[in-house]
Amino acid sequence: TESVALPTTSGTPNHIVDFQAAVADLAGNYGYSDSSSTKGNDGTGRHGNQPHTVKIDQILPQISSAETGKAWDTSVTPAAEKSNVRDSIVVTFDGKVKESSISESDFQVVLSGGAGTFVPASVVVQGSDVYLDIDSTIPSNNKPTVKLQGTVEDIAGNSTSAGSATASDKLAPVITVTRSGGSGTGTGAEASDSLTKSKMTITVSSDENLQGPPKITVTDITSTGAAVTSVGNVEDQSLGVAQGGNVWKLVVAKGGR
């Protein structure tokens, strides 16, 4: 079998070459190979036919980016990326990676602030994305470092065991709301956090720094949950009063503060 070396003089290890076969029969008629069954003699290609192409890829796979809170959700059809998953990170490479070359032990996840080091419990490969489930809660404001510690191969056969990236924070803050200060003396829906004759204190806390105080909307509703008049008729996006430590309070009453 005759062999021909693919060119290395294009100046880049990631490029495309084309080729076309020419034949002549004994009567002297020439024919040319055609890579397209849809394009005719439209002036493109060569000799009225389309040449074939080969992509030459000699670039080692590299981690392009990483994001916290991204997971591959197979509970829906079709499966899709899901956001705000608190134990998951997506690592994106610069091109498609070979699924069979990827295993959990190929990655190490180091949470910032000394919050822990993990090897993923499971991985899912989708094209150039690798979803890592570390099976441990990632703090909302954390920026983990994802490192390769095993060999990853792309679909061209190039492989690497080096590379890292600091994940971008894509996790929403965890907001906790509590109520207190009511006049109720019972239990459950009749306790002081659910029943009052006048005022109720709403406390909002966040597990990370926010851009500003939370906007609190309070609406007078009917027994079916619909607004009596309009959403926010009691308090319309009022700002909580800072208490320090990412805690805000607002005292509300029917008809306003």
Tab-separated table of C-alpha atoms in Angstrom:
chain	number	residue	atom	x	y	z
A	1	THR	CA	0.000	0.000	0.000
A	2	GLU	CA	1.404	3.353	-1.046
A	3	SER	CA	1.631	5.894	1.754
A	4	VAL	CA	1.928	9.666	1.703
A	5	ALA	CA	3.000	11.816	4.639
A	6	LEU	CA	0.551	14.545	5.526
A	7	PRO	CA	2.156	17.979	5.270
A	8	THR	CA	3.769	19.634	8.272
A	9	THR	CA	4.664	22.921	6.573
A	10	SER	CA	1.414	24.830	7.100
A	11	GLY	CA	2.743	26.528	10.222
A	12	THR	CA	0.002	25.254	12.531
A	13	PRO	CA	-0.551	21.830	14.130
A	14	ASN	CA	-4.307	22.173	13.671
A	15	HIS	CA	-5.323	22.604	10.049
A	16	ILE	CA	-7.181	21.007	7.139
A	17	VAL	CA	-5.830	19.522	3.909
A	18	ASP	CA	-7.837	18.329	0.926
A	19	PHE	CA	-7.239	15.729	-1.757
A	20	GLN	CA	-8.798	14.561	-4.995
A	21	ALA	CA	-8.224	11.446	-7.062
A	22	ALA	CA	-7.885	11.655	-10.848
A	23	VAL	CA	-8.254	8.606	-13.134
A	24	ALA	CA	-8.168	7.994	-16.888
A	25	ASP	CA	-9.659	5.077	-18.766
A	26	LEU	CA	-8.042	3.366	-21.742
A	27	ALA	CA	-9.888	5.652	-24.150
A	28	GLY	CA	-8.382	8.718	-22.506
A	29	ASN	CA	-11.458	9.876	-20.595
A	30	TYR	CA	-10.705	11.524	-17.245
A	31	GLY	CA	-12.714	11.310	-14.049
A	32	TYR	CA	-12.268	12.965	-10.677
A	33	SER	CA	-13.386	11.904	-7.223
A	34	ASP	CA	-16.219	13.892	-5.668
A	35	SER	CA	-16.901	14.272	-1.923
A	36	SER	CA	-20.376	15.746	-2.420
A	37	SER	CA	-23.503	14.064	-3.717
A	38	THR	CA	-25.465	17.338	-3.652
A	39	LYS	CA	-23.200	19.906	-5.310
A	40	GLY	CA	-23.051	19.750	-9.063
A	41	ASN	CA	-20.805	21.479	-11.589
A	42	ASP	CA	-21.478	24.882	-10.017
A	43	GLY	CA	-18.040	26.383	-10.431
A	44	THR	CA	-16.802	25.394	-6.982
A	45	GLY	CA	-14.315	22.686	-6.162
A	46	ARG	CA	-11.973	21.328	-8.808
A	47	HIS	CA	-12.793	19.856	-12.216
A	48	GLY	CA	-16.461	20.350	-11.353
A	49	ASN	CA	-16.237	18.059	-8.319
A	50	GLN	CA	-15.618	18.657	-4.616
A	51	PRO	CA	-12.309	17.537	-3.100
A	52	HIS	CA	-12.187	15.446	0.074
A	53	THR	CA	-10.824	16.960	3.290
A	54	VAL	CA	-8.768	15.692	6.228
A	55	LYS	CA	-8.286	17.629	9.445
A	56	ILE	CA	-4.841	17.369	11.031
A	57	ASP	CA	-4.996	17.922	14.782
A	58	GLN	CA	-1.798	17.640	16.799
A	59	ILE	CA	-2.811	20.004	19.620
A	60	LEU	CA	-2.871	18.540	23.111
A	61	PRO	CA	-6.249	18.915	24.838
A	62	GLN	CA	-6.381	21.860	27.231
A	63	ILE	CA	-8.812	22.973	29.915
A	64	SER	CA	-10.457	26.167	28.667
A	65	SER	CA	-12.678	26.968	31.649
A	66	ALA	CA	-14.562	25.600	34.635
A	67	GLU	CA	-17.806	26.657	36.351
A	68	THR	CA	-19.384	25.681	39.646
A	69	GLY	CA	-23.012	24.645	39.874
A	70	LYS	CA	-23.313	22.986	36.455
A	71	ALA	CA	-24.424	19.349	36.109
A	72	TRP	CA	-25.731	17.065	33.359
A	73	ASP	CA	-29.360	16.231	34.124
A	74	THR	CA	-30.507	12.861	32.776
A	75	SER	CA	-33.841	13.000	34.612
A	76	VAL	CA	-35.311	15.052	31.752
A	77	THR	CA	-35.801	14.151	28.096
A	78	PRO	CA	-33.722	15.108	26.295
A	79	ALA	CA	-30.958	15.314	28.899
A	80	ALA	CA	-29.675	18.846	29.426
A	81	GLU	CA	-27.346	20.980	31.499
A	82	LYS	CA	-28.756	21.979	34.883
A	83	SER	CA	-27.676	25.048	36.846
A	84	ASN	CA	-27.220	25.704	40.562
A	85	VAL	CA	-26.329	22.111	41.461
A	86	ARG	CA	-24.286	22.531	44.615
A	87	ASP	CA	-21.978	19.551	44.316
A	88	SER	CA	-21.113	19.780	40.637
A	89	ILE	CA	-18.582	21.497	38.371
A	90	VAL	CA	-18.330	21.538	34.589
A	91	VAL	CA	-14.857	21.519	33.022
A	92	THR	CA	-14.699	22.646	29.398
A	93	PHE	CA	-11.838	21.591	27.137
A	94	ASP	CA	-10.767	23.316	23.920
A	95	GLY	CA	-12.273	20.519	21.846
A	96	LYS	CA	-14.200	17.261	22.141
A	97	VAL	CA	-12.633	14.684	24.444
A	98	LYS	CA	-12.754	10.907	24.143
A	99	GLU	CA	-15.294	9.636	26.643
A	100	SER	CA	-13.566	6.278	27.172
A	101	SER	CA	-10.342	8.070	28.187
A	102	ILE	CA	-12.048	9.935	31.062
A	103	SER	CA	-12.375	8.575	34.592
A	104	GLU	CA	-13.061	10.065	38.017
A	105	SER	CA	-9.453	9.637	39.102
A	106	ASP	CA	-8.255	11.893	36.256
A	107	PHE	CA	-9.430	14.984	38.166
A	108	GLN	CA	-8.770	16.648	41.497
A	109	VAL	CA	-10.982	19.430	42.854
A	110	VAL	CA	-9.487	21.731	45.499
A	111	LEU	CA	-11.989	24.059	47.146
A	112	SER	CA	-10.713	27.535	47.913
A	113	GLY	CA	-10.139	28.643	51.494
A	114	GLY	CA	-8.987	25.199	52.562
A	115	ALA	CA	-12.528	23.832	52.325
A	116	GLY	CA	-11.392	20.426	51.098
A	117	THR	CA	-9.862	18.374	48.296
A	118	PHE	CA	-11.955	15.896	46.325
A	119	VAL	CA	-11.791	13.302	43.589
A	120	PRO	CA	-15.144	13.279	41.742
A	121	ALA	CA	-17.606	10.571	42.687
A	122	SER	CA	-18.767	10.444	39.065
A	123	VAL	CA	-18.133	12.121	35.709
A	124	VAL	CA	-20.256	12.680	32.611
A	125	VAL	CA	-18.711	13.564	29.243
A	126	GLN	CA	-20.664	15.642	26.729
A	127	GLY	CA	-18.511	16.706	23.779
A	128	SER	CA	-15.936	19.131	25.129
A	129	ASP	CA	-17.629	19.353	28.552
A	130	VAL	CA	-16.869	17.067	31.493
A	131	TYR	CA	-19.282	17.289	34.436
A	132	LEU	CA	-17.742	16.439	37.807
A	133	ASP	CA	-19.933	15.419	40.749
A	134	ILE	CA	-17.790	15.733	43.886
A	135	ASP	CA	-20.645	14.534	46.140
A	136	SER	CA	-19.974	17.340	48.606
A	137	THR	CA	-21.572	20.774	48.901
A	138	ILE	CA	-19.582	23.584	47.277
A	139	PRO	CA	-19.984	26.851	49.240
A	140	SER	CA	-21.802	29.493	47.200
A	141	ASN	CA	-18.863	31.882	46.957
A	142	ASN	CA	-16.189	29.220	46.481
A	143	LYS	CA	-13.871	29.164	43.482
A	144	PRO	CA	-12.426	25.645	43.306
A	145	THR	CA	-9.318	24.745	41.358
A	146	VAL	CA	-9.756	21.780	39.025
A	147	LYS	CA	-6.539	19.900	38.221
A	148	LEU	CA	-5.753	17.043	35.881
A	149	GLN	CA	-4.001	14.175	37.634
A	150	GLY	CA	-4.615	11.503	35.007
A	151	THR	CA	-4.448	11.277	31.225
A	152	VAL	CA	-7.205	12.811	29.101
A	153	GLU	CA	-7.408	12.168	25.358
A	154	ASP	CA	-9.199	14.126	22.634
A	155	ILE	CA	-11.028	12.495	19.741
A	156	ALA	CA	-7.997	12.901	17.482
A	157	GLY	CA	-5.866	10.817	19.869
A	158	ASN	CA	-3.829	13.632	21.438
A	159	SER	CA	-3.461	13.240	25.195
A	160	THR	CA	-2.282	15.200	28.212
A	161	SER	CA	-2.064	14.795	31.958
A	162	ALA	CA	-1.347	18.445	32.762
A	163	GLY	CA	-3.615	21.429	33.183
A	164	SER	CA	-5.786	23.256	35.680
A	165	ALA	CA	-8.378	26.008	35.927
A	166	THR	CA	-10.023	28.058	38.638
A	167	ALA	CA	-13.778	27.631	38.422
A	168	SER	CA	-16.007	30.671	38.000
A	169	ASP	CA	-18.690	31.172	40.644
A	170	LYS	CA	-22.035	30.231	39.050
A	171	LEU	CA	-23.839	29.294	42.261
A	172	ALA	CA	-26.673	31.463	43.516
A	173	PRO	CA	-26.425	32.576	47.152
A	174	VAL	CA	-28.290	30.509	49.716
A	175	ILE	CA	-30.955	32.781	51.205
A	176	THR	CA	-32.553	31.963	54.556
A	177	VAL	CA	-35.746	33.732	55.663
A	178	THR	CA	-37.093	33.627	59.208
A	179	ARG	CA	-40.074	35.342	60.844
A	180	SER	CA	-40.379	36.507	64.438
A	181	GLY	CA	-41.997	39.073	66.684
A	182	GLY	CA	-45.611	38.175	66.076
A	183	SER	CA	-48.235	38.091	68.816
A	184	GLY	CA	-49.310	34.486	68.292
A	185	THR	CA	-49.049	32.262	71.366
A	186	GLY	CA	-50.002	28.935	69.833
A	187	THR	CA	-48.036	26.391	67.828
A	188	GLY	CA	-47.526	25.806	64.111
A	189	ALA	CA	-49.530	28.315	62.078
A	190	GLU	CA	-50.576	30.034	65.310
A	191	ALA	CA	-47.064	30.567	66.698
A	192	SER	CA	-45.353	33.946	66.937
A	193	ASP	CA	-43.574	33.390	63.614
A	194	SER	CA	-46.852	32.900	61.742
A	195	LEU	CA	-49.595	34.750	63.584
A	196	THR	CA	-49.763	38.380	64.641
A	197	LYS	CA	-52.322	41.091	65.305
A	198	SER	CA	-50.057	43.856	64.038
A	199	LYS	CA	-46.374	43.426	63.171
A	200	MET	CA	-43.952	40.734	62.035
A	201	THR	CA	-40.182	40.884	61.702
A	202	ILE	CA	-38.733	39.338	58.528
A	203	THR	CA	-35.049	38.401	58.763
A	204	VAL	CA	-33.104	37.561	55.613
A	205	SER	CA	-29.596	36.093	55.683
A	206	SER	CA	-27.199	35.090	52.930
A	207	ASP	CA	-24.271	32.678	52.957
A	208	GLU	CA	-22.182	35.112	50.895
A	209	ASN	CA	-21.755	38.831	50.265
A	210	LEU	CA	-24.453	40.398	48.098
A	211	GLN	CA	-24.428	43.377	45.748
A	212	GLY	CA	-26.884	45.146	48.034
A	213	PRO	CA	-29.637	44.569	50.578
A	214	PRO	CA	-32.448	42.177	49.619
A	215	LYS	CA	-35.636	43.651	48.171
A	216	ILE	CA	-38.591	42.359	50.145
A	217	THR	CA	-42.091	42.306	48.671
A	218	VAL	CA	-45.066	41.782	50.983
A	219	THR	CA	-48.528	41.153	49.520
A	220	ASP	CA	-51.955	40.957	51.149
A	221	ILE	CA	-53.483	37.727	49.783
A	222	THR	CA	-56.816	35.926	49.814
A	223	SER	CA	-57.460	32.421	51.162
A	224	THR	CA	-56.574	31.036	47.727
A	225	GLY	CA	-53.202	32.796	47.604
A	226	ALA	CA	-54.158	35.461	45.076
A	227	ALA	CA	-53.247	39.105	45.669
A	228	VAL	CA	-56.110	41.108	47.177
A	229	THR	CA	-55.278	44.044	44.948
A	230	SER	CA	-51.770	43.798	43.512
A	231	VAL	CA	-48.453	42.140	44.296
A	232	GLY	CA	-46.491	44.275	46.738
A	233	ASN	CA	-49.506	46.203	48.039
A	234	VAL	CA	-48.099	46.041	51.616
A	235	GLU	CA	-44.398	46.428	50.876
A	236	ASP	CA	-43.120	46.811	47.317
A	237	GLN	CA	-39.458	45.736	47.150
A	238	SER	CA	-38.524	47.474	50.391
A	239	LEU	CA	-34.852	47.179	51.303
A	240	GLY	CA	-33.970	45.196	54.405
A	241	VAL	CA	-32.054	47.027	57.134
A	242	ALA	CA	-28.483	45.716	57.488
A	243	GLN	CA	-27.722	43.953	60.761
A	244	GLY	CA	-24.149	43.013	59.872
A	245	GLY	CA	-22.791	39.641	58.808
A	246	ASN	CA	-24.996	39.399	55.683
A	247	VAL	CA	-28.189	39.698	57.729
A	248	TRP	CA	-31.063	42.122	57.045
A	249	LYS	CA	-34.354	42.795	58.817
A	250	LEU	CA	-37.637	44.396	57.912
A	251	VAL	CA	-40.610	44.924	60.231
A	252	VAL	CA	-43.923	44.827	58.360
A	253	ALA	CA	-47.579	45.143	59.261
A	254	LYS	CA	-50.824	45.105	57.343
A	255	GLY	CA	-51.102	48.406	55.586
A	256	GLY	CA	-47.345	49.052	55.725
A	257	ARG	CA	-44.567	49.426	58.281
